[in-house]
Every structure is written in C-alpha cells, then in structure tokens.
JSON list of N, CA and C in Angstrom, two decimals:
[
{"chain": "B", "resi": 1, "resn": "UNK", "atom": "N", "xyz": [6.23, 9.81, 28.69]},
{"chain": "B", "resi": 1, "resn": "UNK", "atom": "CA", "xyz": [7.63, 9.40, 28.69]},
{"chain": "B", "resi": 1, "resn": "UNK", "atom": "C", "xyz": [8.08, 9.10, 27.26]},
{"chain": "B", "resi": 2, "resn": "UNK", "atom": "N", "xyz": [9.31, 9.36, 26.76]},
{"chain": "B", "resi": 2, "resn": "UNK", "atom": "CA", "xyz": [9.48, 9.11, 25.50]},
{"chain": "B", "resi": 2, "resn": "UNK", "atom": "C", "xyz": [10.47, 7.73, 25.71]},
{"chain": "B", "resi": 3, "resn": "UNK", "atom": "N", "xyz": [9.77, 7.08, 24.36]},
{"chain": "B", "resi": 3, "resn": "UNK", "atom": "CA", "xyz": [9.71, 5.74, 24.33]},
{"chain": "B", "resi": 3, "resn": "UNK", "atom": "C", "xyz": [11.12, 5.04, 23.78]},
{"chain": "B", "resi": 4, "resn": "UNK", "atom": "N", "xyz": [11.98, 5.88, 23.42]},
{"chain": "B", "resi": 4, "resn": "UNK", "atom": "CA", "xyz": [13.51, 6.35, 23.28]},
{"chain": "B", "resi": 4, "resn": "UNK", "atom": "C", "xyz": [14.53, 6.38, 24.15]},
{"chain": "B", "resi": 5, "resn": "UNK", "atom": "N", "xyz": [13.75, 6.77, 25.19]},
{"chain": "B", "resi": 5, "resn": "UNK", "atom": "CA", "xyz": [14.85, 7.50, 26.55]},
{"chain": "B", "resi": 5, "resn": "UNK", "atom": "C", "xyz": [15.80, 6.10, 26.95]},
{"chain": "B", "resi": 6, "resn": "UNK", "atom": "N", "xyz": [15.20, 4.97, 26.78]},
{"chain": "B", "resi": 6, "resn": "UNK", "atom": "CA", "xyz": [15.76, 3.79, 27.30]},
{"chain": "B", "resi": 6, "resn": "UNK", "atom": "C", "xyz": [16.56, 2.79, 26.31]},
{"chain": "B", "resi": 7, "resn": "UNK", "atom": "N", "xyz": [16.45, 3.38, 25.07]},
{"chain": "B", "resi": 7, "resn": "UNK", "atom": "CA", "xyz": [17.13, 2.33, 23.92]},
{"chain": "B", "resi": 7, "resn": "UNK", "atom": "C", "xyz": [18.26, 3.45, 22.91]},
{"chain": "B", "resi": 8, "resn": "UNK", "atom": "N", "xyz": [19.10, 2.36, 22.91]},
{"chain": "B", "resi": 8, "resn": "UNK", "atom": "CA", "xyz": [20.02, 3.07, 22.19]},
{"chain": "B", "resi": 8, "resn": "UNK", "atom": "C", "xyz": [20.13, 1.85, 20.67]},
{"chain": "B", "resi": 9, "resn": "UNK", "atom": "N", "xyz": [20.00, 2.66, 19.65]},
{"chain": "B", "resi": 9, "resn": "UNK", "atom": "CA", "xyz": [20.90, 1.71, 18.54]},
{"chain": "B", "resi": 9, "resn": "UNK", "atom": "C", "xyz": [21.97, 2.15, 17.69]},
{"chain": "B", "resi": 10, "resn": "UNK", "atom": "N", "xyz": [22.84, 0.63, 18.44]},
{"chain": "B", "resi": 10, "resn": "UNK", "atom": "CA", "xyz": [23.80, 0.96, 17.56]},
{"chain": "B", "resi": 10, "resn": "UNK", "atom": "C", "xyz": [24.51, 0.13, 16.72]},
{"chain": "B", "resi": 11, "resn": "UNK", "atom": "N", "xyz": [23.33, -0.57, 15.98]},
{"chain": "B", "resi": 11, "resn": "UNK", "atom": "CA", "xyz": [23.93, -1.23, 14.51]},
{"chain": "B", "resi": 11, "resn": "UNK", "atom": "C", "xyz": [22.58, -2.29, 13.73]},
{"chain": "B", "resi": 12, "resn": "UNK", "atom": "N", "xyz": [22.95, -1.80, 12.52]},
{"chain": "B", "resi": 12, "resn": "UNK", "atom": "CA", "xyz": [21.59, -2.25, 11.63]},
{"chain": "B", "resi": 12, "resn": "UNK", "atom": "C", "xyz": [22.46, -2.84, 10.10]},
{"chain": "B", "resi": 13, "resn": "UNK", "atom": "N", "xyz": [21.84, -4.10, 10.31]},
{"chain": "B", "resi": 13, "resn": "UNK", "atom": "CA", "xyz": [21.74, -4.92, 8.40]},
{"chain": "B", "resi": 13, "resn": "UNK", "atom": "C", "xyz": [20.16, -4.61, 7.98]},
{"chain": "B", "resi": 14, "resn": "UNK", "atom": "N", "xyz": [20.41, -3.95, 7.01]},
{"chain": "B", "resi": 14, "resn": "UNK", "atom": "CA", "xyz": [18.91, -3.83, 6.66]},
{"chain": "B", "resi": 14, "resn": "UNK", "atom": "C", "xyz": [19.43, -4.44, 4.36]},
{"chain": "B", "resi": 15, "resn": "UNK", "atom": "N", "xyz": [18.48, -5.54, 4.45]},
{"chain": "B", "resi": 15, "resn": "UNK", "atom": "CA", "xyz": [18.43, -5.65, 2.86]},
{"chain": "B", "resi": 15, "resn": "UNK", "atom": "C", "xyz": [17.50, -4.95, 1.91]},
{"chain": "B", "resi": 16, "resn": "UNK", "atom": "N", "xyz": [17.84, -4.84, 0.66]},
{"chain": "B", "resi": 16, "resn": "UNK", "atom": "CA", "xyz": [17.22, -4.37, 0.12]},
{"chain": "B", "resi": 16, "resn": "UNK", "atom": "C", "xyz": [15.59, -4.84, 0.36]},
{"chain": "B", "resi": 17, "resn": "UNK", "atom": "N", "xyz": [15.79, -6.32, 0.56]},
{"chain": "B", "resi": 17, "resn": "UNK", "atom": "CA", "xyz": [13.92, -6.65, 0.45]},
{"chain": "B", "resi": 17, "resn": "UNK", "atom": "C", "xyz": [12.94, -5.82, 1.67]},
{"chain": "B", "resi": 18, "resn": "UNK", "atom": "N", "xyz": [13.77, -5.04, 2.84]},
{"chain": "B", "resi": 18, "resn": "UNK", "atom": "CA", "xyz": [13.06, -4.63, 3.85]},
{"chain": "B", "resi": 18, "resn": "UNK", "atom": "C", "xyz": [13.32, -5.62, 4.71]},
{"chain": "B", "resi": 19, "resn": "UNK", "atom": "N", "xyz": [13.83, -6.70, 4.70]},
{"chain": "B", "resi": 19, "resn": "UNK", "atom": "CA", "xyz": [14.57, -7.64, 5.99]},
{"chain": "B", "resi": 19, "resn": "UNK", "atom": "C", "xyz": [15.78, -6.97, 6.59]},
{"chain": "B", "resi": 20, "resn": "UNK", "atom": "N", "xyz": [16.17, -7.42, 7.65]},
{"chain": "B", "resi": 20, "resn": "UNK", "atom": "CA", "xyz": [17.10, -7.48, 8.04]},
{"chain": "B", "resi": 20, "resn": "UNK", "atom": "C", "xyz": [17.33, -7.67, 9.84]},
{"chain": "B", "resi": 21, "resn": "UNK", "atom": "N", "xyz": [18.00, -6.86, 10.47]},
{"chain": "B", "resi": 21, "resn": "UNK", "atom": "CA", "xyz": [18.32, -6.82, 12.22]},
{"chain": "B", "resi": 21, "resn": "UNK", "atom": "C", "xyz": [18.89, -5.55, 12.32]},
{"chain": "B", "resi": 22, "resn": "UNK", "atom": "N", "xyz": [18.18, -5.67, 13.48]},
{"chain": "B", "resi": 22, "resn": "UNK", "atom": "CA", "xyz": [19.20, -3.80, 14.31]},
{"chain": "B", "resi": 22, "resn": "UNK", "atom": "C", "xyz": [19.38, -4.48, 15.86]},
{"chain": "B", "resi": 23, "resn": "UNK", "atom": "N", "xyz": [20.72, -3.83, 15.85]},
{"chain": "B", "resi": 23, "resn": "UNK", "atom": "CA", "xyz": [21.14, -4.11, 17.55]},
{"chain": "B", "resi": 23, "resn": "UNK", "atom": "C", "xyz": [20.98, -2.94, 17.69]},
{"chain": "B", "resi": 24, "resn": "UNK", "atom": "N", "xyz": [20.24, -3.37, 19.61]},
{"chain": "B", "resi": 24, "resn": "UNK", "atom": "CA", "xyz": [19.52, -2.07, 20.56]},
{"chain": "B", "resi": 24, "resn": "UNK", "atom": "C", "xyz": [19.83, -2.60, 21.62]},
{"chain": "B", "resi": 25, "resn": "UNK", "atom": "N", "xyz": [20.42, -1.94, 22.41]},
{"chain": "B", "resi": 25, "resn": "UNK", "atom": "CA", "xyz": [21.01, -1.85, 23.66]},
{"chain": "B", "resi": 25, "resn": "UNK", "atom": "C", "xyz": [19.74, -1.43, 24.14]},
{"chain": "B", "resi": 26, "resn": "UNK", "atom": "N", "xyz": [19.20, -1.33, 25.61]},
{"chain": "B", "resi": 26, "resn": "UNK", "atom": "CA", "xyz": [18.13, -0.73, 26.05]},
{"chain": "B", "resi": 26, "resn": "UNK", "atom": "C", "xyz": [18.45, -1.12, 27.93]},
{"chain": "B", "resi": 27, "resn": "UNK", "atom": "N", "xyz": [18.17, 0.03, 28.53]},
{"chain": "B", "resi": 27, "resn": "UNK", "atom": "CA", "xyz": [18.94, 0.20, 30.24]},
{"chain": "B", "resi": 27, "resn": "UNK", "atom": "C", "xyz": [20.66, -0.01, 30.34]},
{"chain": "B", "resi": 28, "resn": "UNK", "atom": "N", "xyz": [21.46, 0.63, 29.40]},
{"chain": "B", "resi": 28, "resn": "UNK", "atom": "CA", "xyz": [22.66, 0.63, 29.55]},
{"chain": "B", "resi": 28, "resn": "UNK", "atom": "C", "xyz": [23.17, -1.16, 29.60]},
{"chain": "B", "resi": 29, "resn": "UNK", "atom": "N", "xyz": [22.48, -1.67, 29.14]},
{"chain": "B", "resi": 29, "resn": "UNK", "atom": "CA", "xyz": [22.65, -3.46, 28.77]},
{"chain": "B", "resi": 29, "resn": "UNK", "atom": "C", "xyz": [23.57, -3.37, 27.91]},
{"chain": "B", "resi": 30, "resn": "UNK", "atom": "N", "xyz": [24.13, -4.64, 27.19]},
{"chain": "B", "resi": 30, "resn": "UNK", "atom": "CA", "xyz": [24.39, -4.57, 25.99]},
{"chain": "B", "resi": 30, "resn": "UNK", "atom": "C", "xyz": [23.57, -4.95, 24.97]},
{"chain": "B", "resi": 31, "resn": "UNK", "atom": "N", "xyz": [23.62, -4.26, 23.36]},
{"chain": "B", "resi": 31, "resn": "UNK", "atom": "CA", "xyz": [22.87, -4.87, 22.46]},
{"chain": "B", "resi": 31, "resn": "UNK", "atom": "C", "xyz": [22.33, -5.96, 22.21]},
{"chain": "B", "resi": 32, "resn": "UNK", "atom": "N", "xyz": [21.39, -6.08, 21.96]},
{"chain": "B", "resi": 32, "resn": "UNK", "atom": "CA", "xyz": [21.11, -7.52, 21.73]},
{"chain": "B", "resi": 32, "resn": "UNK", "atom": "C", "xyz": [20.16, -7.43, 19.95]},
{"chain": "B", "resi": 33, "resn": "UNK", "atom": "N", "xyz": [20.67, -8.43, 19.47]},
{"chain": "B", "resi": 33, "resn": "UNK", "atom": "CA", "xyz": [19.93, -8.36, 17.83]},
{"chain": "B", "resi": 33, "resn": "UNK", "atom": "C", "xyz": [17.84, -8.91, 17.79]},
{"chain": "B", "resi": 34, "resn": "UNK", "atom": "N", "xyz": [17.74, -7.93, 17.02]},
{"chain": "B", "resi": 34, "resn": "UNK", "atom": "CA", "xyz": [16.48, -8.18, 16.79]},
{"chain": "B", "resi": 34, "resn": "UNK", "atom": "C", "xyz": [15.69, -8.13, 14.99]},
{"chain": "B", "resi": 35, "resn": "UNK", "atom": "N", "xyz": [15.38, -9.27, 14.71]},
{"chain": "B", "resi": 35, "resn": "UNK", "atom": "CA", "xyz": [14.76, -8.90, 13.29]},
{"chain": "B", "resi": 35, "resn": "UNK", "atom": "C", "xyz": [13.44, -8.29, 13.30]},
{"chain": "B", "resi": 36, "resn": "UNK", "atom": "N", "xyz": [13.84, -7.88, 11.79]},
{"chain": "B", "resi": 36, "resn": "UNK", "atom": "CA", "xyz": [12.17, -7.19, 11.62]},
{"chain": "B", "resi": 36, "resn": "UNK", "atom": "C", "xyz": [11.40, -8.07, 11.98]},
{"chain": "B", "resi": 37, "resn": "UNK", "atom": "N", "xyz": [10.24, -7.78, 12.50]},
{"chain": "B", "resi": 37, "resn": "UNK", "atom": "CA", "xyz": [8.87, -8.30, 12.84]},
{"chain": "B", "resi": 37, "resn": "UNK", "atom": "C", "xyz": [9.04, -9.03, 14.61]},
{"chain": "B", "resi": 38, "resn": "UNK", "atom": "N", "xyz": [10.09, -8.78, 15.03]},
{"chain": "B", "resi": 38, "resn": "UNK", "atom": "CA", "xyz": [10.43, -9.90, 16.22]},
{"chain": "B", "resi": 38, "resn": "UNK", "atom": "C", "xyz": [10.33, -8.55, 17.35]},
{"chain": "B", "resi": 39, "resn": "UNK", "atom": "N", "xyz": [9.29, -9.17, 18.32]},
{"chain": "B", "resi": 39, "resn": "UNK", "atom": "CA", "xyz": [9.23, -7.85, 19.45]},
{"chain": "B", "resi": 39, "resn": "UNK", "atom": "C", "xyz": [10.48, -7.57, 20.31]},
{"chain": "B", "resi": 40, "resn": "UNK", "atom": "N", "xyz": [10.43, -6.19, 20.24]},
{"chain": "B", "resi": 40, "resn": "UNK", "atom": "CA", "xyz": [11.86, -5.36, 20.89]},
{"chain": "B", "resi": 40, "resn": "UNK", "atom": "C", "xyz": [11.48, -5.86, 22.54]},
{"chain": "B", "resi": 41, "resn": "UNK", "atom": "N", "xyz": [10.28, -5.10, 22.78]},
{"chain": "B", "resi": 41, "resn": "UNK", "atom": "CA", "xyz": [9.23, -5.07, 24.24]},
{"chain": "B", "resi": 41, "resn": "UNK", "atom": "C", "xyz": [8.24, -5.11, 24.12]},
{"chain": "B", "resi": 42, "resn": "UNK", "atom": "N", "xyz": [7.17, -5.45, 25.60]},
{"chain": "B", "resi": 42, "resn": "UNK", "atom": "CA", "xyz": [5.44, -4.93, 25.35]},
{"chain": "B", "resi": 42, "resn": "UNK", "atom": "C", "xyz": [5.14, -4.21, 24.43]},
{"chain": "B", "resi": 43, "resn": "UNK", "atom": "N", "xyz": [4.16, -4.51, 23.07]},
{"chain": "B", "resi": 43, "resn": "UNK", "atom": "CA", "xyz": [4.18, -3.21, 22.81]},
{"chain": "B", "resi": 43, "resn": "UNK", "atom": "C", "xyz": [4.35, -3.02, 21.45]},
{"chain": "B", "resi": 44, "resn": "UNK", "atom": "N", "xyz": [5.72, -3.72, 21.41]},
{"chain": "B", "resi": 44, "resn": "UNK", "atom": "CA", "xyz": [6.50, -2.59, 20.33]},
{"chain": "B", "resi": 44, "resn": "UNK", "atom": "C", "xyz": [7.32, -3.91, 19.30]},
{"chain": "B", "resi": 45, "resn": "UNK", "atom": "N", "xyz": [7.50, -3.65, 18.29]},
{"chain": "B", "resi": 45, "resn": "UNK", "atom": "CA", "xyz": [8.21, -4.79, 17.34]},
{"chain": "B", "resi": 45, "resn": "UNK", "atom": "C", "xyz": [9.17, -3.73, 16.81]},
{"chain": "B", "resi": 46, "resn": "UNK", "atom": "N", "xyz": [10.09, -4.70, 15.45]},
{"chain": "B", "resi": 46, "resn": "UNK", "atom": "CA", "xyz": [10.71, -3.64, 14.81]},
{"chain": "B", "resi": 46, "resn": "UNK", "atom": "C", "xyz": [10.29, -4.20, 13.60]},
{"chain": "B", "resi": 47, "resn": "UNK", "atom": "N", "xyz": [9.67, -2.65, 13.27]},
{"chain": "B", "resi": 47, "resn": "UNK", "atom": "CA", "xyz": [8.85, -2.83, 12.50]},
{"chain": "B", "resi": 47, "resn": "UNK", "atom": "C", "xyz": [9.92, -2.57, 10.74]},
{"chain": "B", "resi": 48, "resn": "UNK", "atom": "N", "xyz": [10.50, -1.84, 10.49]},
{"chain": "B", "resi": 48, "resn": "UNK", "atom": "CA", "xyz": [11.29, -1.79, 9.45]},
{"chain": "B", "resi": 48, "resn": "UNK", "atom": "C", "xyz": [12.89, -1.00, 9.98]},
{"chain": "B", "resi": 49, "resn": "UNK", "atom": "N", "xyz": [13.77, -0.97, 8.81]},
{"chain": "B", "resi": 49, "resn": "UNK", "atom": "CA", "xyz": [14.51, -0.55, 8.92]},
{"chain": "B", "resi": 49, "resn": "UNK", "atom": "C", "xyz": [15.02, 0.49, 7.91]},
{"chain": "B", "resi": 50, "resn": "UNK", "atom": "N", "xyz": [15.87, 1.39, 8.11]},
{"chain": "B", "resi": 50, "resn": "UNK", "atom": "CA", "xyz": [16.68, 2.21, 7.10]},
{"chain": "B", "resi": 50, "resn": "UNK", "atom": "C", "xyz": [17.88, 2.44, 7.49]},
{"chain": "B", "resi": 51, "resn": "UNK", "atom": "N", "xyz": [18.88, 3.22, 6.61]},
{"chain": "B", "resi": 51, "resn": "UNK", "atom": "CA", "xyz": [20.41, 3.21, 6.96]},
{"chain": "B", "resi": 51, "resn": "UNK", "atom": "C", "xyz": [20.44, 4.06, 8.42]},
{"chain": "B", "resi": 52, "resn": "UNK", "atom": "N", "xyz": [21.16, 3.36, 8.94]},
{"chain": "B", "resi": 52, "resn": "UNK", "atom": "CA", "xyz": [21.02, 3.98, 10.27]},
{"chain": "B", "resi": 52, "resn": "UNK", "atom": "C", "xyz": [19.92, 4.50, 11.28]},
{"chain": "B", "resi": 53, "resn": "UNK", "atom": "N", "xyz": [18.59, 3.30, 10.84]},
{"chain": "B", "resi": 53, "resn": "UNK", "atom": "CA", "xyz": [17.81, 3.57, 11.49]},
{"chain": "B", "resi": 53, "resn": "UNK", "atom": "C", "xyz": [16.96, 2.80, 11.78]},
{"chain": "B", "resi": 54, "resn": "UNK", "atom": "N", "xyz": [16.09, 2.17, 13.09]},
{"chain": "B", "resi": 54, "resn": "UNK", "atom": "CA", "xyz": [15.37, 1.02, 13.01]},
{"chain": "B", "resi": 54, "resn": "UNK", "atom": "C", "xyz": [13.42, 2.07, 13.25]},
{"chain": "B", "resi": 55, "resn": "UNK", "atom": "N", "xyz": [12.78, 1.25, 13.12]},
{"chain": "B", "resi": 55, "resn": "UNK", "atom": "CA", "xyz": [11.46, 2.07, 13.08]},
{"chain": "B", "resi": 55, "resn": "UNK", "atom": "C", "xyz": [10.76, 0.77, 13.99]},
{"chain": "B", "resi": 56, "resn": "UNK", "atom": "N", "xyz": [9.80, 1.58, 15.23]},
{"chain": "B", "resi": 56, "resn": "UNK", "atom": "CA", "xyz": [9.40, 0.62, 15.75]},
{"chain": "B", "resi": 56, "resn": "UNK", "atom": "C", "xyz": [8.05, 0.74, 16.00]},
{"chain": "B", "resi": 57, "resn": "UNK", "atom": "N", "xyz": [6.81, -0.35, 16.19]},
{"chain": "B", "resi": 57, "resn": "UNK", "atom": "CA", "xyz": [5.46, 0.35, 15.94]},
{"chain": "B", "resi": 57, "resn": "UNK", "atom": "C", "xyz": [4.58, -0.92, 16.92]},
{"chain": "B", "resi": 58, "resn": "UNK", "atom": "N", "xyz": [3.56, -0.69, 16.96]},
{"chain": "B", "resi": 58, "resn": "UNK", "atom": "CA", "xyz": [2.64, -1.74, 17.51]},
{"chain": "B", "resi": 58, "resn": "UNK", "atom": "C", "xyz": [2.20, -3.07, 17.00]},
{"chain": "B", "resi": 59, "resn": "UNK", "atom": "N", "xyz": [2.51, -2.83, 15.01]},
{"chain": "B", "resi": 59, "resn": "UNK", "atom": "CA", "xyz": [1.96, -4.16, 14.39]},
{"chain": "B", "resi": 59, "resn": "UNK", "atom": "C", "xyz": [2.99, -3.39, 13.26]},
{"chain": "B", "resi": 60, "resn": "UNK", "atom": "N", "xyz": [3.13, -4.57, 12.65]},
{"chain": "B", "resi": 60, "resn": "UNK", "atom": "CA", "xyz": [4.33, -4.32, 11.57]},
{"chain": "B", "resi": 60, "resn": "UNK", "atom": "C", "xyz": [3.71, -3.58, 9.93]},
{"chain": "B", "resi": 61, "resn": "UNK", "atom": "N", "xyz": [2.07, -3.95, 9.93]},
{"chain": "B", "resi": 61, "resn": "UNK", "atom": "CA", "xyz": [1.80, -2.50, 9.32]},
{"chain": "B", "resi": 61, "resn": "UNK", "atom": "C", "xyz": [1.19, -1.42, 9.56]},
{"chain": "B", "resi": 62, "resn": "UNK", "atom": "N", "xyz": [1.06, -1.32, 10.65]},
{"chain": "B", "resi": 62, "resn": "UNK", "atom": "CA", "xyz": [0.78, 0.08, 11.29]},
{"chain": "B", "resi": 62, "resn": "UNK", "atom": "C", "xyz": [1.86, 1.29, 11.37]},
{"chain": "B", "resi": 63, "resn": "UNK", "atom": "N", "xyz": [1.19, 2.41, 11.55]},
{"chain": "B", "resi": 63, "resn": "UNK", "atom": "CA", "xyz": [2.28, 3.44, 11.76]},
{"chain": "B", "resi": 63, "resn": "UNK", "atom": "C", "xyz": [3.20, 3.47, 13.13]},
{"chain": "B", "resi": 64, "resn": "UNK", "atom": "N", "xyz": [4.35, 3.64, 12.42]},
{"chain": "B", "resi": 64, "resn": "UNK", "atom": "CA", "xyz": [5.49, 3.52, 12.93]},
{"chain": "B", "resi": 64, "resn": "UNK", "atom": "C", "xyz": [5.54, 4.62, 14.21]},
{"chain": "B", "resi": 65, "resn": "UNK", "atom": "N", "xyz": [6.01, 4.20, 15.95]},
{"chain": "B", "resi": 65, "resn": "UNK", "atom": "CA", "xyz": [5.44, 5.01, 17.02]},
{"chain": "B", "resi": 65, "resn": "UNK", "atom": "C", "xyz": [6.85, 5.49, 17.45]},
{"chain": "B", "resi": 66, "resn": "UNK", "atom": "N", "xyz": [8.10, 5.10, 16.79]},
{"chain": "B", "resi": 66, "resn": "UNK", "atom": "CA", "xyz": [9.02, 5.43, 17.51]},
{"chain": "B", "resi": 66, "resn": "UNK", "atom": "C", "xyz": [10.44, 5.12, 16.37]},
{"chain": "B", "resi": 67, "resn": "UNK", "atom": "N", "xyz": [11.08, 6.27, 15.79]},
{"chain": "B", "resi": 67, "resn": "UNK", "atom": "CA", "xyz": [12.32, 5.89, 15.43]},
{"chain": "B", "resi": 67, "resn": "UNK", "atom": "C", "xyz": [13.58, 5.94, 16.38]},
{"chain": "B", "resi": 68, "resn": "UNK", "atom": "N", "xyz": [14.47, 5.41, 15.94]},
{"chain": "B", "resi": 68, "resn": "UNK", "atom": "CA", "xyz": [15.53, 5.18, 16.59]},
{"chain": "B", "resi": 68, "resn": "UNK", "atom": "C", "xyz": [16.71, 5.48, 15.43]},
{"chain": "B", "resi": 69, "resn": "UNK", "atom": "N", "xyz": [17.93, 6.04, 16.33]},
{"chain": "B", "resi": 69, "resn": "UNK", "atom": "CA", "xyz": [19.04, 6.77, 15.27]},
{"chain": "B", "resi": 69, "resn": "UNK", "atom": "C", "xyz": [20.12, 6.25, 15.59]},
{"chain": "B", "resi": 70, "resn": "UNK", "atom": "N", "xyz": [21.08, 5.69, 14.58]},
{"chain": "B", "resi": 70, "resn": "UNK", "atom": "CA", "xyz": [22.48, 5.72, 14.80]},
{"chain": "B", "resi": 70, "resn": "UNK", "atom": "C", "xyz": [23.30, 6.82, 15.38]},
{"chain": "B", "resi": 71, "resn": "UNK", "atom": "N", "xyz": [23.58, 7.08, 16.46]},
{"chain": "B", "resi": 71, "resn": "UNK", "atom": "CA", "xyz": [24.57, 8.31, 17.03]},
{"chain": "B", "resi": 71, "resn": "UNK", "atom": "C", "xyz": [25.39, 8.85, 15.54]},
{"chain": "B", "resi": 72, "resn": "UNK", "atom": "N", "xyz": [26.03, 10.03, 15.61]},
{"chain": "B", "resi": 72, "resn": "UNK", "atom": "CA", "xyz": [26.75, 10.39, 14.29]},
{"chain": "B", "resi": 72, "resn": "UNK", "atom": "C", "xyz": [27.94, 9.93, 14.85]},
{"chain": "B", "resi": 73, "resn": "UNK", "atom": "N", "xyz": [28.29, 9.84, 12.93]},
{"chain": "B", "resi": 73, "resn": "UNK", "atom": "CA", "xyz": [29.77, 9.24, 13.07]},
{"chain": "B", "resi": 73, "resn": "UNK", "atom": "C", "xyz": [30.87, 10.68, 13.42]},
{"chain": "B", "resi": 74, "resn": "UNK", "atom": "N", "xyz": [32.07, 10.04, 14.24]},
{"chain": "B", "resi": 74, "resn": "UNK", "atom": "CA", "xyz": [33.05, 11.60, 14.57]},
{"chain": "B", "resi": 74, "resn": "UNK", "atom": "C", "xyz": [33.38, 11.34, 13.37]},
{"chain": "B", "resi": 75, "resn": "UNK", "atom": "N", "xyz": [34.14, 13.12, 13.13]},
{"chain": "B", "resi": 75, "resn": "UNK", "atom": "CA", "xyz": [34.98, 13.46, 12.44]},
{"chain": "B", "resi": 75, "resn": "UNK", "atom": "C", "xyz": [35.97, 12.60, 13.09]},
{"chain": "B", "resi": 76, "resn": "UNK", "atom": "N", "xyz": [37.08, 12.02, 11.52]},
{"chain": "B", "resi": 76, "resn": "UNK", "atom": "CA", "xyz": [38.24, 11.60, 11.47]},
{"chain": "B", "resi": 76, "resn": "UNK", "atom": "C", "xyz": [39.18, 12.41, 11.65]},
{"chain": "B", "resi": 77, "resn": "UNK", "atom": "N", "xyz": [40.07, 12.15, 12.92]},
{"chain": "B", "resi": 77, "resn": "UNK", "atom": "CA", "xyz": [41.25, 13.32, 12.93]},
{"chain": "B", "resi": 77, "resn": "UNK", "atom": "C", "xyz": [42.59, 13.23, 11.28]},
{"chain": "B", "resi": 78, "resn": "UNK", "atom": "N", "xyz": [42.80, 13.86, 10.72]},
{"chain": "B", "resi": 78, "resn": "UNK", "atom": "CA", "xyz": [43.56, 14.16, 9.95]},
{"chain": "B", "resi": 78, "resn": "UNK", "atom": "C", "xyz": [44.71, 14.20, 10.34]},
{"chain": "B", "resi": 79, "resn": "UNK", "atom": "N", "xyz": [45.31, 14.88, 11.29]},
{"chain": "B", "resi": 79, "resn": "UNK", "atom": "CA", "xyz": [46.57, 14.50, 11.95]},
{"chain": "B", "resi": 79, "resn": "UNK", "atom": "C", "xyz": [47.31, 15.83, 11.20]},
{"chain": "B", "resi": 80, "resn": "UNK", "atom": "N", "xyz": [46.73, 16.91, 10.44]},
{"chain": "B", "resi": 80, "resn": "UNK", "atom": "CA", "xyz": [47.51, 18.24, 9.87]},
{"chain": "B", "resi": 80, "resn": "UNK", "atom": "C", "xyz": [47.53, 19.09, 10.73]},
{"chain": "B", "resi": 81, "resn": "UNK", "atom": "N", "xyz": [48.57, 19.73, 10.66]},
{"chain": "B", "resi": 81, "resn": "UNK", "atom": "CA", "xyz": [48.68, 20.82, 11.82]},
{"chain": "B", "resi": 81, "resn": "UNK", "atom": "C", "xyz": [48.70, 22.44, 10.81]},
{"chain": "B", "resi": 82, "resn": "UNK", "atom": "N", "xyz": [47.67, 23.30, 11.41]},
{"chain": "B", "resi": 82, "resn": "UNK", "atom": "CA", "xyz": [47.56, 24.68, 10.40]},
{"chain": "B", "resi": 82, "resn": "UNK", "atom": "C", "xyz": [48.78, 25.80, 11.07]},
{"chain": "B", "resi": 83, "resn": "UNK", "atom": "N", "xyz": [49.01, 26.23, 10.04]},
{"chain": "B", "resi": 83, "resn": "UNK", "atom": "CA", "xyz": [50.11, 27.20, 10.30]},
{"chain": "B", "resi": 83, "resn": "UNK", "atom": "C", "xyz": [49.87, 28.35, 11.08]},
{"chain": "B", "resi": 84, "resn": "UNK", "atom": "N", "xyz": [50.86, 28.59, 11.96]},
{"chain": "B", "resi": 84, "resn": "UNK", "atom": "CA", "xyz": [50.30, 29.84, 13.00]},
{"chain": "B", "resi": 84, "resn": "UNK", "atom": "C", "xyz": [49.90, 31.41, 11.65]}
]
C-alpha cells in the first residue's frame, strides 16, 4: 500500500536551520500541524522538510520512506481575451 494514499500536504514553514512544521491532512480530516521530529503516525515522524515538501521516515536520521508534495499551484487567470 502506498504510504501516501492517505495524507495530503498542504502547507509547510520550513527554516533555514532544518526546523520548522508541515500541515497534513490525512483520511479527508482536516490538517493538523506537525514539527520536525514529532510523529505524524505508527511508524513514521517528519523527518525534514523542503519548499513544498515534508519528508517522512522511521527515525529522524534514517532514510527518508515517504515524501509528500504540495499539489501545484493553478495558473492565474489573466482575464485577456485573444483575438478571433
């Protein structure tokens, strides 16, 4: 089963030092904040972060078993209309 299928993230402070929090929604819940090193579930912590992305693993220096992605951002409508 992929370890993904159940978490969504959608929002991360990550500092330069490698601290920070990512909100993860997980079973259509709402987000809830989690810092680095603080367990998501059984299992699993969050282990670091990057822009738009939390990394999650078994021990916070072990290899990382599962990333997680910010959905993409839409295109901004412009509101121009092209000439026939």
């Amino acid at each position: 089963m992929d370890v993904n299928a159940r978490r969504v993230l959608s929002g991360v402070v990550a500092l330069n030092s490698g601290q920070g929090a990512a909100l993860i929604a997980m079973d259509g819940q709402a987000p809830k904040a989690f810092k680095v090193g603080q367990t998501v579930v059984d299992g699993l912590l969050l282990q670091s972060l990057g822009p738009r992305q939390a990394r999650l693993a078994a021990t916070i220096d072990g290899p990382a078993i599962s990333s997680l992605n910010m959905p993409a951002l839409a295109t901004p409508a412009t509101g121009a209309q092209q000439k026939p």
